[in-house]
Coordinates of C-alpha atoms and ligand atoms in Angstrom, one line a residue:
M1171 CA 68.9 122.2 -75.0
A1172 CA 66.4 124.4 -76.8
E1173 CA 66.2 123.9 -80.5
Q1174 CA 67.6 126.5 -83.0
A1175 CA 64.3 128.3 -83.1
S1176 CA 64.1 129.3 -79.4
V1177 CA 66.7 131.3 -77.7
N1178 CA 69.1 129.4 -75.5
R1179 CA 69.1 130.4 -71.9
I1180 CA 72.6 130.6 -70.4
A1181 CA 73.5 130.6 -66.6
V1182 CA 77.0 131.9 -66.0
L1183 CA 78.7 130.7 -62.8
V1184 CA 81.4 133.1 -61.5
S1185 CA 83.7 133.5 -58.5
G1186 CA 85.7 136.7 -59.2
G1187 CA 86.3 139.6 -61.6
G1188 CA 84.1 138.3 -64.5
S1189 CA 86.2 139.4 -67.5
N1190 CA 85.1 136.2 -69.4
L1191 CA 81.4 137.0 -68.3
Q1192 CA 81.8 140.5 -69.7
S1193 CA 83.1 139.1 -73.1
I1194 CA 80.0 136.8 -73.2
I1195 CA 77.7 139.6 -72.2
D1196 CA 79.1 141.8 -75.1
K1197 CA 78.8 139.0 -77.7
V1198 CA 75.3 138.2 -76.7
H1199 CA 74.6 141.9 -76.8
E1200 CA 76.1 142.1 -80.3
S1201 CA 73.9 139.1 -81.0
D1202 CA 76.8 137.0 -82.2
I1203 CA 75.4 134.4 -79.8
A1204 CA 71.7 133.5 -80.3
A1205 CA 71.1 133.3 -76.5
E1206 CA 70.2 135.2 -73.4
I1207 CA 72.0 135.2 -70.2
C1208 CA 69.2 134.3 -67.7
C1209 CA 71.4 134.7 -64.6
V1210 CA 74.9 135.1 -63.2
I1211 CA 75.4 133.0 -60.1
S1212 CA 78.5 133.6 -57.9
N1213 CA 79.7 131.4 -55.0
R1214 CA 81.2 134.4 -53.4
K1215 CA 79.6 137.8 -52.4
E1216 CA 80.8 141.2 -53.5
V1217 CA 82.8 140.1 -56.6
Y1218 CA 83.0 142.4 -59.5
A1219 CA 81.4 139.8 -61.8
L1220 CA 78.1 140.5 -60.0
E1221 CA 78.4 144.2 -60.7
R1222 CA 79.0 143.5 -64.3
A1223 CA 75.7 141.4 -64.3
R1224 CA 73.8 144.2 -62.7
K1225 CA 75.1 146.8 -65.1
A1226 CA 73.8 144.5 -68.0
N1227 CA 70.5 144.1 -66.2
I1228 CA 71.1 140.5 -65.7
S1229 CA 69.8 138.8 -62.6
A1230 CA 72.9 138.4 -60.2
V1231 CA 72.6 135.8 -57.5
V1232 CA 74.8 134.7 -54.8
V1233 CA 74.8 131.0 -53.6
E1234 CA 77.7 131.4 -51.1
S1235 CA 79.6 128.1 -51.0
R1236 CA 81.5 129.0 -47.7
I1237 CA 78.3 128.8 -45.6
Y1238 CA 77.8 125.2 -46.5
A1239 CA 79.5 122.6 -44.4
E1240 CA 79.7 120.1 -47.3
R1241 CA 80.0 120.4 -51.1
S1242 CA 76.7 118.4 -51.5
L1243 CA 74.8 121.0 -49.6
F1244 CA 76.2 123.9 -51.7
E1245 CA 75.5 122.0 -54.8
Q1246 CA 71.9 121.3 -53.7
A1247 CA 71.4 125.1 -53.2
L1248 CA 73.0 125.9 -56.5
L1249 CA 70.7 123.3 -58.2
G1250 CA 67.7 124.8 -56.5
E1251 CA 68.7 128.2 -58.0
L1252 CA 69.2 126.7 -61.5
K1253 CA 65.9 124.9 -61.3
K1254 CA 64.3 128.3 -60.8
Q1255 CA 66.3 129.8 -63.8
Q1256 CA 65.9 126.8 -66.1
P1257 CA 69.1 127.4 -68.2
D1258 CA 69.8 125.4 -71.4
I1259 CA 73.5 125.9 -70.9
I1260 CA 75.7 126.4 -68.0
V1261 CA 79.0 128.4 -68.6
M1262 CA 81.7 128.3 -65.8
A1263 CA 83.5 131.6 -66.1
G1264 CA 86.2 132.1 -63.6
F1265 CA 84.2 129.8 -61.3
M1266 CA 86.6 128.4 -58.8
R1267 CA 84.7 125.4 -57.5
V1268 CA 84.9 121.7 -58.5
L1269 CA 81.5 120.4 -59.2
S1270 CA 80.6 116.7 -58.5
A1271 CA 79.8 114.1 -61.1
E1272 CA 76.2 114.1 -59.8
F1273 CA 75.9 117.8 -60.5
I1274 CA 77.5 117.6 -63.9
A1275 CA 75.2 114.7 -64.8
H1276 CA 72.1 117.2 -64.5
Y1277 CA 73.7 119.2 -67.4
S1278 CA 75.8 116.7 -69.3
G1279 CA 76.8 118.0 -72.7
R1280 CA 75.5 121.5 -71.7
I1281 CA 78.1 122.7 -69.1
L1282 CA 81.4 124.4 -70.4
N1283 CA 84.5 125.6 -68.6
I1284 CA 87.5 127.7 -69.6
H1285 CA 91.0 127.2 -68.1
P1286 CA 94.1 129.3 -68.7
S1287 CA 96.5 126.7 -69.9
L1288 CA 96.9 124.4 -72.9
L1289 CA 95.1 121.3 -71.3
P1290 CA 95.9 118.6 -70.4
D1291 CA 99.0 120.5 -69.2
F1292 CA 98.9 122.6 -66.0
T1293 CA 95.5 121.7 -64.5
G1294 CA 94.8 123.6 -61.3
L1295 CA 96.1 127.0 -60.2
H1296 CA 99.1 129.4 -61.0
T1297 CA 99.1 128.1 -64.6
H1298 CA 101.1 131.0 -66.0
Q1299 CA 103.8 130.9 -63.4
R1300 CA 104.1 127.1 -63.9
A1301 CA 104.4 127.5 -67.5
L1302 CA 107.1 130.1 -67.2
A1303 CA 108.9 128.0 -64.6
A1304 CA 108.8 125.0 -67.0
G1305 CA 110.4 127.1 -69.7
R1306 CA 107.5 126.6 -72.0
K1307 CA 107.6 128.5 -75.4
R1308 CA 103.9 128.1 -76.0
H1309 CA 101.1 128.6 -73.5
G1310 CA 97.4 129.4 -73.8
C1311 CA 93.9 128.6 -72.8
S1312 CA 91.4 125.8 -73.3
V1313 CA 87.6 125.4 -73.4
H1314 CA 86.1 122.0 -72.4
F1315 CA 82.9 120.2 -71.4
A1316 CA 83.1 120.3 -67.6
S1317 CA 83.5 117.1 -65.8
A1318 CA 84.0 116.1 -62.1
E1319 CA 87.7 116.0 -62.8
L1320 CA 89.5 119.3 -62.1
D1321 CA 90.0 121.1 -65.3
G1322 CA 89.3 117.7 -67.0
G1323 CA 86.4 116.9 -69.4
P1324 CA 86.5 116.6 -73.3
L1325 CA 88.5 119.4 -74.9
I1326 CA 86.7 121.6 -77.5
M1327 CA 89.1 124.4 -78.4
R1328 CA 92.6 125.8 -77.4
A1329 CA 94.2 129.1 -78.2
E1330 CA 98.0 129.4 -78.1
V1331 CA 100.2 132.4 -77.3
A1332 CA 104.0 132.5 -77.7
V1333 CA 105.9 132.8 -74.3
L1334 CA 108.3 135.7 -74.7
D1335 CA 111.7 136.0 -73.0
T1336 CA 110.5 139.2 -71.5
D1337 CA 107.3 137.7 -70.1
N1338 CA 106.3 137.5 -66.4
E1339 CA 103.3 136.0 -64.9
E1340 CA 101.2 139.3 -65.4
T1341 CA 102.1 139.9 -69.0
L1342 CA 101.6 136.3 -70.0
A1343 CA 98.3 136.2 -68.1
L1344 CA 97.0 139.2 -69.9
R1345 CA 97.7 137.8 -73.3
V1346 CA 96.1 134.5 -72.4
L1347 CA 93.1 136.2 -71.0
Q1348 CA 92.7 138.1 -74.4
Q1349 CA 92.5 134.7 -76.1
E1350 CA 90.0 133.5 -73.5
H1351 CA 87.7 136.4 -74.5
E1352 CA 87.9 135.3 -78.1
I1353 CA 87.4 131.5 -77.9
Y1354 CA 85.0 131.3 -75.0
P1355 CA 82.1 133.2 -76.7
L1356 CA 82.8 131.4 -80.0
C1357 CA 82.5 127.9 -78.3
I1358 CA 79.3 129.0 -76.4
Q1359 CA 77.8 130.2 -79.7
W1360 CA 78.7 126.9 -81.4
L1361 CA 77.1 125.0 -78.6
C1362 CA 73.9 127.0 -78.9
E1363 CA 74.0 126.5 -82.7
G1364 CA 74.5 122.8 -82.2
K1365 CA 77.8 123.0 -84.1
I1366 CA 79.6 121.3 -81.1
K1367 CA 78.0 118.4 -79.2
L1368 CA 79.1 116.0 -76.6
R1369 CA 78.3 112.3 -77.5
N1370 CA 79.4 109.4 -75.3
N1371 CA 82.0 111.7 -73.7
E1372 CA 83.5 112.7 -77.1
V1373 CA 83.3 116.1 -78.8
F1374 CA 81.7 116.5 -82.2
Y1375 CA 82.2 119.5 -84.3
C1376 CA 79.8 119.8 -87.4
N1377 CA 78.9 116.1 -86.7
E1378 CA 82.6 115.0 -87.1
K1379 CA 84.3 113.5 -84.0
L1380 CA 87.2 115.7 -82.8
L1381 CA 90.4 113.7 -82.6
E1382 CA 92.2 116.8 -81.5
P1383 CA 90.8 120.0 -79.9
L1384 CA 90.3 122.8 -82.3
T1385 CA 93.0 125.5 -82.3
W1386 CA 92.0 129.2 -82.5
Q1387 CA 93.8 130.6 -85.5
N1388 CA 94.0 134.4 -84.7
E1389 CA 96.8 134.2 -82.1
I1390 CA 97.7 137.8 -81.2
D1391 CA 101.0 138.1 -82.7
C1392 CA 103.9 139.1 -80.3
K1393 CA 104.9 142.5 -81.8
Ligands
GRF2692 C1 90.7 133.4 -66.0 O1 92.0 133.1 -66.6 C2 89.9 132.1 -66.1 O2 90.3 131.2 -67.1 C3 90.2 131.6 -64.8 O3 90.1 132.6 -63.9 C4 90.6 133.8 -64.6 C5 89.8 135.0 -64.4 O4 88.5 134.8 -65.0 N1 89.3 130.5 -64.4 P1 87.4 136.0 -65.1 O5 88.2 137.3 -65.2 O6 86.8 136.0 -63.6 O7 86.4 135.5 -66.1

């Protein structure tokens, strides 16, 4: 990763609407994050995240996973695109593919993911529905270093929201997404600044090993 002096180049991997991408674009634009988004790469065509990139004059690329018979061929194509772009950091933002250990190894300690649950609970899909079905009173989102394990990898930060009796999947998802848009840019900024590091698969914050993931304090109160 580039030292403090040079600006970090961030590649954002997307698959859908790109609301997390937008929050990162906005924070970079407000120069809260000392970095530039060198490219947005989607594994699917015609997703709104690509439109968001174009509107922000960011290179929007499609490496369509469905045309590759095997994951290894898709990853080869993705690595080829990344080789051109030379990112310092890779940010998976609503990216719906599981990347192999071989791929991750190319960017160990420099590839982040965000997941809409309080990991390690509820890895995988339909997290809000599952949290409601389980009767959870707390739910939220997690930022972690990506690994080959689905929604696995060393945890950096989590943000919690209260689950309301009146919540359904949509209302809960919306409040969690608002928290995602807070913690993801912050974790990216801290990675760029060297405030968080991955060493021997453990997360260090300000050079102290994290025994527990950080918790985002500004939970949006349930009025
Ligand atoms: C978000 O909840 C994200 O955590 C999950 O997909 C949802 C949509 O993300 N992976 P985005 O709006 O495409 O950033």
